[in-house]
Amino acid sequence: MEKTQHSSFAYQAVYRYLVELIEAAPVHTEQKLPSLRQLARRLGVSVSTTKYAYALLEDEGRVEARAKFGYFIKALPGGTLAPRPSNLLDQVFANARQPGMLALSSDAPALLLSLENPLWMIERELARQYPRSLAPLYLPFGEPELRAALAARYTHSTDRYWQADEVYIGADLHSVLAIALNALNLAGTVALVESPCSWAVLRQLEAAKVRVIELHLDADGRFDLVALSGLLRQEPIRLAVFSSTVNIPQGGLMPAQDKQQICRWLAERDIWLFENDTYGELCFAAHPARYRDFADPSRLLVFSTFDKVIGSEAPYGYVLCREQRPALQRLFLERGFRLSPIRQRAIAKLLTSKRVDAHLKALRAQLLTRMNQLKALLEVHDLWHVQVPQGGASFWLQARRPVQMRRVFESLLARRIVIAPGELFSQHGAWQQHLRLSFTLDWNKDIAQAVHQLAEAIRQSP
């Protein structure tokens, strides 16, 4: 296989290779796949790239990871392989990764501007400075330098600060959220989420058997505070999951006074706040208020990833949490993540340099430019309400007439276009007339024609 480590889409090539490997495998229950390092050597890519490709297949239910044994093709009883994705989310992912598809559903801001080349350069330099024989074999909570860098980056005052031992790093967002929910005894409880809500958050809550209550955001990204107050009084809510700055995928920005009031209510009821900081630094406004500015530190957990800003070569997830340290440490020890110390140190070097801040400024500018380009294309068609997002990487569109976006999605597949129907962002079937439309696209393609085909599909949908 041709080496692809200098491509922004290296993980897609690895993903396709693994799919072919899985489909060519004999049908039985114990088919082991190459290890991360074996696959990296075989295909000439980094271990992080192979890890990301495996994570995608694990999300789709096609492979399973077994601690200390590796990855296996997931099989069903009777010796038959797991079928192709059947639910809508898996269909979106599977089709978006097919060669020749235009994924208007993309959720990767770093595709516009990544830090992968600087990351590789720093990593090569560190590899020369720190021979592999001197690197620690096992860092269960993450590399100390990266934990310290994250703690420093999230510290803003003597009242709102973090220490390195309050930071935990794992293989991906899915893994660290699963650990956090179990460590804080929140599995099987009741959670309040903003709606529309990140599909990744919804899927993780579902896996933890958490009952989800969705509170809809208005067009400006605000809750009905009267309705929220009523829910907090009536329901046994133990957990709230909200976006730190811009609401994803809705694109609104909740005012600081609303966040302050919400945090006051949560503290009064001893409710945990999980702040989703995945897009926290991709808000177009300067110095936006965050929930953590007002939250009770003893009931606050912040979670995020590096890949939205750095790129797919940095797929790690992380959490910051001051409480329940013994439980978090125990579960991270049991999970036994094996992450590259050199890659983590390279990320730390980026975070502590001025390069990340300069990159974020440039990335936000590119996102804003592409947002305006797509906005102009959308306004040609009078078929949807266009709400200008306050940050992030996508529009949240509502059709002006009743239409099932799932059917629109299915009809566009024949035209090799993939969209993200709104119902992906609800556990309760909401937002069926909505869709998320990314502006982190391959702009070398005819995006205007793709938007025209989307409009035609909506017109023709019953």
Coordinates of C-alpha atoms in Angstrom, one line a residue:
M1 CA 0.0 0.0 0.0
E2 CA 1.3 3.4 -0.9
K3 CA 2.5 5.4 2.1
T4 CA -0.1 8.0 3.1
Q5 CA 1.3 9.6 6.3
H6 CA 1.5 13.1 4.6
S7 CA -2.1 13.0 3.6
S8 CA -4.9 14.6 5.7
F9 CA -7.0 11.6 4.9
A10 CA -4.5 8.8 5.8
Y11 CA -6.9 7.3 8.3
Q12 CA -9.5 6.9 5.5
A13 CA -7.1 4.8 3.4
V14 CA -6.3 2.6 6.5
Y15 CA -10.1 2.3 7.2
R16 CA -10.7 1.1 3.6
Y17 CA -7.9 -1.4 3.9
L18 CA -9.4 -2.8 7.1
V19 CA -12.9 -3.0 5.6
E20 CA -11.5 -5.1 2.7
L21 CA -9.6 -7.2 5.2
I22 CA -12.7 -7.8 7.2
E23 CA -14.9 -8.6 4.2
A24 CA -12.3 -11.1 2.9
A25 CA -12.0 -12.9 6.2
P26 CA -13.4 -16.4 6.6
V27 CA -16.6 -16.5 8.6
H28 CA -15.9 -17.7 12.2
T29 CA -15.9 -16.2 15.7
E30 CA -12.2 -15.7 16.4
Q31 CA -10.6 -13.6 13.6
K32 CA -7.8 -11.4 15.1
L33 CA -6.8 -8.3 13.2
P34 CA -3.3 -6.8 13.0
S35 CA -2.1 -4.9 16.1
L36 CA -1.9 -1.1 15.9
R37 CA 1.9 -1.2 15.4
Q38 CA 1.8 -4.1 13.0
L39 CA -0.7 -2.3 10.8
A40 CA 1.3 1.0 11.1
R41 CA 4.5 -0.8 9.9
R42 CA 2.6 -2.6 7.1
L43 CA 0.9 0.5 5.7
G44 CA 3.6 3.1 6.4
V45 CA 1.5 5.3 8.6
S46 CA 1.6 6.4 12.3
V47 CA 0.1 4.3 15.1
S48 CA -2.3 7.2 15.9
T49 CA -3.7 6.8 12.3
T50 CA -4.3 3.1 12.7
K51 CA -5.9 3.7 16.1
Y52 CA -8.3 6.3 14.6
A53 CA -9.3 3.9 11.8
Y54 CA -9.9 1.1 14.3
A55 CA -12.0 3.5 16.5
L56 CA -14.2 4.2 13.5
L57 CA -14.8 0.5 12.9
E58 CA -15.4 -0.1 16.6
D59 CA -18.0 2.7 16.5
E60 CA -19.7 0.9 13.6
G61 CA -19.8 -2.4 15.5
R62 CA -17.5 -4.1 13.0
V63 CA -14.6 -4.8 15.3
E64 CA -14.2 -5.1 19.0
A65 CA -11.1 -4.3 21.2
R66 CA -10.1 -6.7 23.9
A67 CA -7.8 -5.4 26.5
K68 CA -4.3 -6.7 26.2
F69 CA -5.3 -9.0 23.2
G70 CA -5.9 -6.5 20.4
Y71 CA -8.7 -6.1 17.8
F72 CA -11.0 -8.8 16.5
I73 CA -13.7 -8.9 13.8
K74 CA -17.0 -8.7 15.6
A75 CA -19.1 -11.8 15.0
L76 CA -22.7 -12.6 15.8
P77 CA -24.0 -16.0 17.2
G78 CA -23.9 -18.8 14.7
G79 CA -20.7 -17.7 13.2
T80 CA -22.0 -14.9 11.0
L81 CA -20.2 -11.6 10.8
A82 CA -21.9 -8.4 12.0
P83 CA -24.1 -7.0 9.2
R84 CA -23.4 -3.8 7.5
P85 CA -24.6 -0.7 9.5
S86 CA -28.4 -0.7 9.9
N87 CA -29.1 2.4 12.0
L88 CA -29.0 5.9 10.5
L89 CA -25.9 7.1 12.2
D90 CA -23.9 4.1 11.1
Q91 CA -25.2 4.5 7.5
V92 CA -24.1 8.1 7.5
F93 CA -20.6 7.1 8.6
A94 CA -20.2 4.1 6.4
N95 CA -21.3 6.1 3.3
A96 CA -19.3 9.2 4.1
R97 CA -16.1 7.1 4.1
Q98 CA -16.8 5.5 0.7
P99 CA -14.4 6.6 -2.1
G100 CA -16.0 9.3 -4.4
M101 CA -18.6 10.4 -1.9
L102 CA -19.0 14.1 -1.1
A103 CA -19.6 14.2 2.7
L104 CA -21.7 17.4 3.4
S105 CA -22.0 15.7 6.9
S106 CA -18.4 16.2 7.8
D107 CA -17.4 17.1 11.4
A108 CA -13.7 17.8 11.1
P109 CA -12.7 21.5 11.4
A110 CA -9.0 20.6 11.0
L111 CA -9.6 19.4 7.4
L112 CA -9.5 23.1 6.6
L113 CA -6.2 23.7 8.5
S114 CA -4.4 21.1 10.6
L115 CA -1.4 21.0 12.8
E116 CA -0.3 17.5 11.7
N117 CA 2.9 18.5 9.9
P118 CA 4.2 20.5 12.9
L119 CA 3.2 17.6 15.2
W120 CA 5.2 15.2 13.1
M121 CA 8.2 17.5 13.1
I122 CA 8.1 17.9 16.9
E123 CA 7.7 14.1 17.3
R124 CA 10.7 13.3 15.2
E125 CA 12.8 15.8 17.1
L126 CA 11.6 14.3 20.4
A127 CA 12.3 10.8 19.2
R128 CA 16.0 11.8 18.6
Q129 CA 16.2 13.4 22.1
Y130 CA 14.5 10.6 24.0
P131 CA 15.4 7.1 22.7
R132 CA 12.6 4.6 22.9
S133 CA 14.5 2.6 25.5
L134 CA 14.2 5.5 27.9
A135 CA 10.5 6.1 27.4
P136 CA 8.2 4.9 30.2
L137 CA 6.3 1.7 29.2
Y138 CA 3.0 2.5 30.9
L139 CA 1.4 5.9 31.7
P140 CA -2.1 5.0 32.8
F141 CA -3.4 8.6 33.2
G142 CA -1.5 10.1 30.3
E143 CA 2.0 11.6 29.8
P144 CA 2.8 14.0 32.7
E145 CA 3.9 16.8 30.4
L146 CA 0.7 16.7 28.4
R147 CA -1.4 16.6 31.6
A148 CA 0.5 19.6 33.0
A149 CA 0.0 21.5 29.7
L150 CA -3.7 20.9 29.7
A151 CA -4.0 21.9 33.3
A152 CA -2.2 25.1 32.6
R153 CA -4.2 25.9 29.5
Y154 CA -7.5 25.5 31.4
T155 CA -6.4 27.6 34.4
H156 CA -7.5 31.2 34.3
S157 CA -7.5 32.5 37.9
T158 CA -6.8 31.6 41.5
D159 CA -10.5 30.6 41.7
R160 CA -10.7 28.6 38.5
Y161 CA -7.6 26.5 38.2
W162 CA -6.6 22.9 37.5
Q163 CA -3.6 20.7 38.5
A164 CA -2.0 18.1 36.4
D165 CA -3.2 15.2 38.5
E166 CA -6.8 16.3 37.8
V167 CA -6.3 15.6 34.1
Y168 CA -6.8 12.1 32.5
I169 CA -6.0 11.2 28.9
G170 CA -7.4 8.2 27.0
A171 CA -7.4 6.8 23.5
D172 CA -10.5 8.7 22.4
L173 CA -13.6 10.6 23.6
H174 CA -15.7 7.5 23.7
S175 CA -13.3 5.8 26.2
V176 CA -12.8 8.7 28.6
L177 CA -16.5 9.4 28.8
A178 CA -17.3 5.8 29.6
I179 CA -14.8 5.8 32.4
A180 CA -16.0 9.1 33.8
L181 CA -19.7 8.1 33.9
N182 CA -18.8 4.9 35.8
A183 CA -16.3 6.5 38.1
L184 CA -18.8 9.2 39.2
N185 CA -21.6 6.5 39.6
L186 CA -23.7 8.2 36.9
A187 CA -24.4 5.1 34.8
G188 CA -28.1 4.2 34.9
T189 CA -29.1 7.7 36.1
V190 CA -31.0 10.6 34.5
A191 CA -29.2 13.2 32.3
L192 CA -30.4 16.6 31.0
V193 CA -28.9 17.5 27.6
E194 CA -29.2 20.4 25.2
S195 CA -31.1 19.5 22.1
P196 CA -30.0 19.1 19.3
C197 CA -27.1 17.3 21.0
S198 CA -23.9 15.8 19.8
W199 CA -24.5 12.2 18.5
A200 CA -21.2 11.1 20.3
V201 CA -22.6 12.3 23.6
L202 CA -26.0 10.6 23.0
R203 CA -24.5 7.3 22.0
Q204 CA -22.3 7.3 25.1
L205 CA -25.2 8.1 27.4
E206 CA -27.2 5.3 25.8
A207 CA -24.3 2.9 26.3
A208 CA -24.2 3.8 30.0
K209 CA -28.0 3.2 30.2
V210 CA -28.6 6.8 31.2
R211 CA -32.1 8.1 30.7
V212 CA -31.9 11.3 28.6
I213 CA -34.1 14.3 28.9
E214 CA -33.7 16.7 26.0
L215 CA -34.3 20.4 26.4
H216 CA -34.6 22.2 23.1
L217 CA -32.6 25.3 22.3
D218 CA -34.3 28.2 20.6
A219 CA -32.9 29.9 17.4
D220 CA -30.5 32.0 19.5
G221 CA -29.1 29.0 21.4
R222 CA -31.0 29.7 24.6
F223 CA -33.1 27.5 26.9
D224 CA -36.6 28.3 28.1
L225 CA -35.4 28.9 31.7
V226 CA -38.9 28.5 33.1
A227 CA -39.1 25.0 31.5
L228 CA -35.6 24.2 32.7
S229 CA -36.5 25.2 36.3
G230 CA -39.5 23.0 36.1
L231 CA -37.6 20.0 34.9
L232 CA -35.0 20.3 37.6
R233 CA -37.8 20.3 40.2
Q234 CA -39.8 17.4 38.7
E235 CA -37.1 15.0 37.5
P236 CA -34.4 13.1 39.4
I237 CA -31.6 14.6 37.2
R238 CA -28.1 13.7 38.3
L239 CA -26.2 15.0 35.3
A240 CA -26.3 17.9 32.8
V241 CA -24.3 17.8 29.5
F242 CA -23.9 21.2 27.8
S243 CA -21.5 22.7 25.2
S244 CA -19.0 25.1 26.7
T245 CA -19.3 27.9 24.2
V246 CA -21.1 27.6 20.8
N247 CA -23.8 24.9 20.9
I248 CA -23.0 22.1 18.6
P249 CA -24.6 21.4 16.1
Q250 CA -27.1 24.2 16.6
G251 CA -24.5 27.0 16.4
G252 CA -26.0 29.4 19.0
L253 CA -24.2 31.0 21.9
M254 CA -26.0 31.1 25.2
P255 CA -25.6 34.4 27.1
A256 CA -23.3 34.5 30.2
Q257 CA -26.2 35.4 32.5
D258 CA -28.2 32.3 31.4
K259 CA -25.1 30.1 32.1
Q260 CA -24.7 31.7 35.5
Q261 CA -28.3 31.0 36.5
I262 CA -28.2 27.5 35.2
C263 CA -25.0 26.7 37.2
R264 CA -26.6 28.2 40.3
W265 CA -29.6 25.8 39.9
L266 CA -27.3 22.8 39.2
A267 CA -25.3 23.5 42.3
E268 CA -28.4 23.9 44.5
R269 CA -29.4 20.4 43.5
D270 CA -25.9 18.8 43.6
I271 CA -26.1 17.9 39.8
W272 CA -23.0 17.1 38.0
L273 CA -22.1 19.3 35.0
F274 CA -20.3 17.7 32.1
E275 CA -19.0 20.5 29.9
N276 CA -18.4 19.5 26.3
D277 CA -15.4 21.6 25.2
T278 CA -14.8 19.8 21.9
Y279 CA -15.6 23.1 20.0
G280 CA -14.9 25.4 22.9
E281 CA -12.1 27.3 21.1
L282 CA -13.9 27.5 17.8
C283 CA -16.3 30.2 18.8
F284 CA -16.1 33.3 16.6
A285 CA -16.8 35.7 19.5
A286 CA -13.9 36.9 21.5
H287 CA -13.8 35.7 25.2
P288 CA -17.1 33.8 25.3
A289 CA -18.4 32.8 28.7
R290 CA -18.1 29.1 29.5
Y291 CA -20.2 27.1 32.0
R292 CA -17.0 26.3 34.0
D293 CA -16.7 30.0 34.7
F294 CA -19.7 29.7 37.0
A295 CA -20.0 26.0 37.9
D296 CA -19.4 24.4 41.3
P297 CA -15.9 22.9 40.9
S298 CA -16.8 19.9 43.0
R299 CA -19.5 18.9 40.5
L300 CA -17.7 19.8 37.3
L301 CA -16.1 17.6 34.6
V302 CA -14.8 19.1 31.4
F303 CA -14.2 16.8 28.4
S304 CA -12.8 17.3 24.9
T305 CA -10.4 15.9 22.2
F306 CA -7.5 17.2 20.3
D307 CA -8.5 16.2 16.8
K308 CA -10.9 19.0 16.0
V309 CA -8.0 21.5 16.2
I310 CA -4.9 19.5 15.5
G311 CA -6.2 16.8 13.1
S312 CA -6.8 13.0 13.0
E313 CA -3.2 12.3 14.1
A314 CA -4.2 13.5 17.6
P315 CA -7.3 11.4 18.3
Y316 CA -6.9 11.3 22.1
G317 CA -9.8 12.2 24.4
Y318 CA -9.3 13.8 27.9
V319 CA -11.3 14.8 31.0
L320 CA -10.5 17.3 33.7
C321 CA -12.2 16.5 37.1
R322 CA -11.3 17.5 40.6
E323 CA -13.5 15.0 42.5
Q324 CA -13.5 11.2 42.8
R325 CA -9.8 11.0 42.1
P326 CA -9.4 7.4 43.5
A327 CA -12.3 6.1 41.4
L328 CA -11.1 7.7 38.2
Q329 CA -7.5 6.5 38.8
R330 CA -8.7 3.0 39.4
L331 CA -10.8 2.8 36.3
F332 CA -8.1 4.3 34.1
L333 CA -5.6 1.7 35.6
E334 CA -8.1 -1.1 34.7
R335 CA -8.6 0.2 31.2
G336 CA -4.9 0.2 30.6
F337 CA -4.5 2.7 27.7
R338 CA -1.3 2.2 25.7
L339 CA -0.7 5.7 24.2
S340 CA 2.5 6.9 22.6
P341 CA 4.5 9.0 25.1
I342 CA 6.3 10.8 22.3
R343 CA 3.1 11.7 20.5
Q344 CA 1.7 13.0 23.8
R345 CA 4.8 15.1 24.4
A346 CA 4.6 16.5 20.9
I347 CA 1.0 17.6 21.6
A348 CA 2.1 19.2 24.9
K349 CA 4.9 21.1 23.0
L350 CA 2.2 22.5 20.6
L351 CA -0.1 23.5 23.5
T352 CA 2.6 25.3 25.4
S353 CA 3.9 27.2 22.4
K354 CA 2.4 30.2 20.8
R355 CA 1.8 28.0 17.7
V356 CA -1.5 26.7 18.8
D357 CA -3.0 30.1 19.5
A358 CA -1.8 31.4 16.2
H359 CA -3.3 28.3 14.5
L360 CA -6.6 28.7 16.3
K361 CA -6.8 32.3 15.1
A362 CA -6.1 31.2 11.5
L363 CA -8.5 28.2 11.8
R364 CA -11.4 30.4 13.1
A365 CA -10.8 32.8 10.2
Q366 CA -10.9 30.0 7.7
L367 CA -14.1 28.6 9.3
L368 CA -15.7 32.0 9.1
T369 CA -14.7 32.5 5.4
R370 CA -16.0 29.1 4.5
M371 CA -19.2 29.7 6.5
N372 CA -19.9 32.8 4.5
Q373 CA -19.2 31.0 1.2
L374 CA -21.7 28.3 2.1
K375 CA -24.2 30.8 3.4
A376 CA -24.2 32.5 0.0
L377 CA -24.8 29.2 -1.7
L378 CA -27.7 28.3 0.7
E379 CA -29.4 31.7 0.3
V380 CA -29.8 31.0 -3.5
H381 CA -32.5 28.5 -2.5
D382 CA -35.6 29.5 -0.5
L383 CA -36.1 26.1 0.9
W384 CA -34.6 26.3 4.4
H385 CA -34.2 28.7 7.3
V386 CA -30.5 29.7 7.5
Q387 CA -29.4 30.6 11.0
V388 CA -25.9 32.0 11.0
P389 CA -23.8 29.9 13.5
Q390 CA -21.7 31.7 16.1
G391 CA -18.8 29.2 15.7
G392 CA -18.0 25.6 14.9
A393 CA -18.0 24.0 11.5
S394 CA -21.6 23.6 10.4
F395 CA -25.0 25.0 9.7
W396 CA -28.1 23.7 11.4
L397 CA -30.8 24.0 8.7
Q398 CA -34.6 23.6 8.9
A399 CA -36.7 22.9 5.9
R400 CA -39.5 25.5 5.3
R401 CA -42.0 22.8 4.6
P402 CA -42.6 19.4 6.3
V403 CA -40.1 16.9 4.9
Q404 CA -38.4 13.7 6.2
M405 CA -34.7 14.3 6.0
R406 CA -34.0 10.6 6.3
R407 CA -35.6 10.2 2.9
V408 CA -33.6 13.1 1.5
F409 CA -30.5 11.4 2.9
E410 CA -31.4 8.2 1.1
S411 CA -32.1 9.9 -2.2
L412 CA -28.9 11.8 -2.2
L413 CA -26.8 8.6 -1.7
A414 CA -27.6 7.8 -5.4
R415 CA -25.9 11.1 -6.3
R416 CA -22.9 10.3 -4.1
I417 CA -23.7 13.0 -1.5
V418 CA -24.0 12.4 2.2
I419 CA -25.9 14.6 4.6
A420 CA -26.5 14.3 8.4
P421 CA -30.3 14.3 9.1
G422 CA -31.4 16.2 12.2
E423 CA -32.8 13.1 13.9
L424 CA -29.2 11.9 14.6
F425 CA -29.0 14.6 17.2
S426 CA -31.9 13.4 19.3
Q427 CA -32.8 10.1 21.1
H428 CA -36.5 10.9 20.9
G429 CA -37.1 11.4 17.2
A430 CA -36.9 15.2 17.2
W431 CA -35.5 17.5 14.5
Q432 CA -36.8 15.4 11.5
Q433 CA -37.0 18.6 9.3
H434 CA -33.5 19.6 10.1
L435 CA -30.0 18.7 8.9
R436 CA -26.4 19.5 9.8
L437 CA -24.5 20.8 6.9
S438 CA -20.7 21.2 7.2
F439 CA -18.6 23.9 5.7
T440 CA -15.4 22.0 6.3
L441 CA -15.6 20.5 2.8
D442 CA -13.3 19.7 -0.1
W443 CA -13.8 23.1 -1.7
N444 CA -12.0 21.9 -4.8
K445 CA -15.3 20.1 -5.6
D446 CA -18.4 21.7 -7.0
I447 CA -20.1 22.6 -3.8
A448 CA -22.6 24.9 -5.5
Q449 CA -23.8 21.9 -7.6
A450 CA -24.0 19.7 -4.4
V451 CA -26.2 22.4 -2.7
H452 CA -28.4 22.5 -5.8
Q453 CA -28.8 18.7 -5.7
L454 CA -29.7 18.9 -2.0
A455 CA -32.3 21.5 -2.8
E456 CA -33.7 19.3 -5.6
A457 CA -33.9 16.3 -3.3
I458 CA -35.9 18.4 -0.7
R459 CA -38.2 19.7 -3.4
Q460 CA -38.9 16.2 -4.7
S461 CA -39.3 14.6 -1.2
P462 CA -43.0 13.8 -0.4

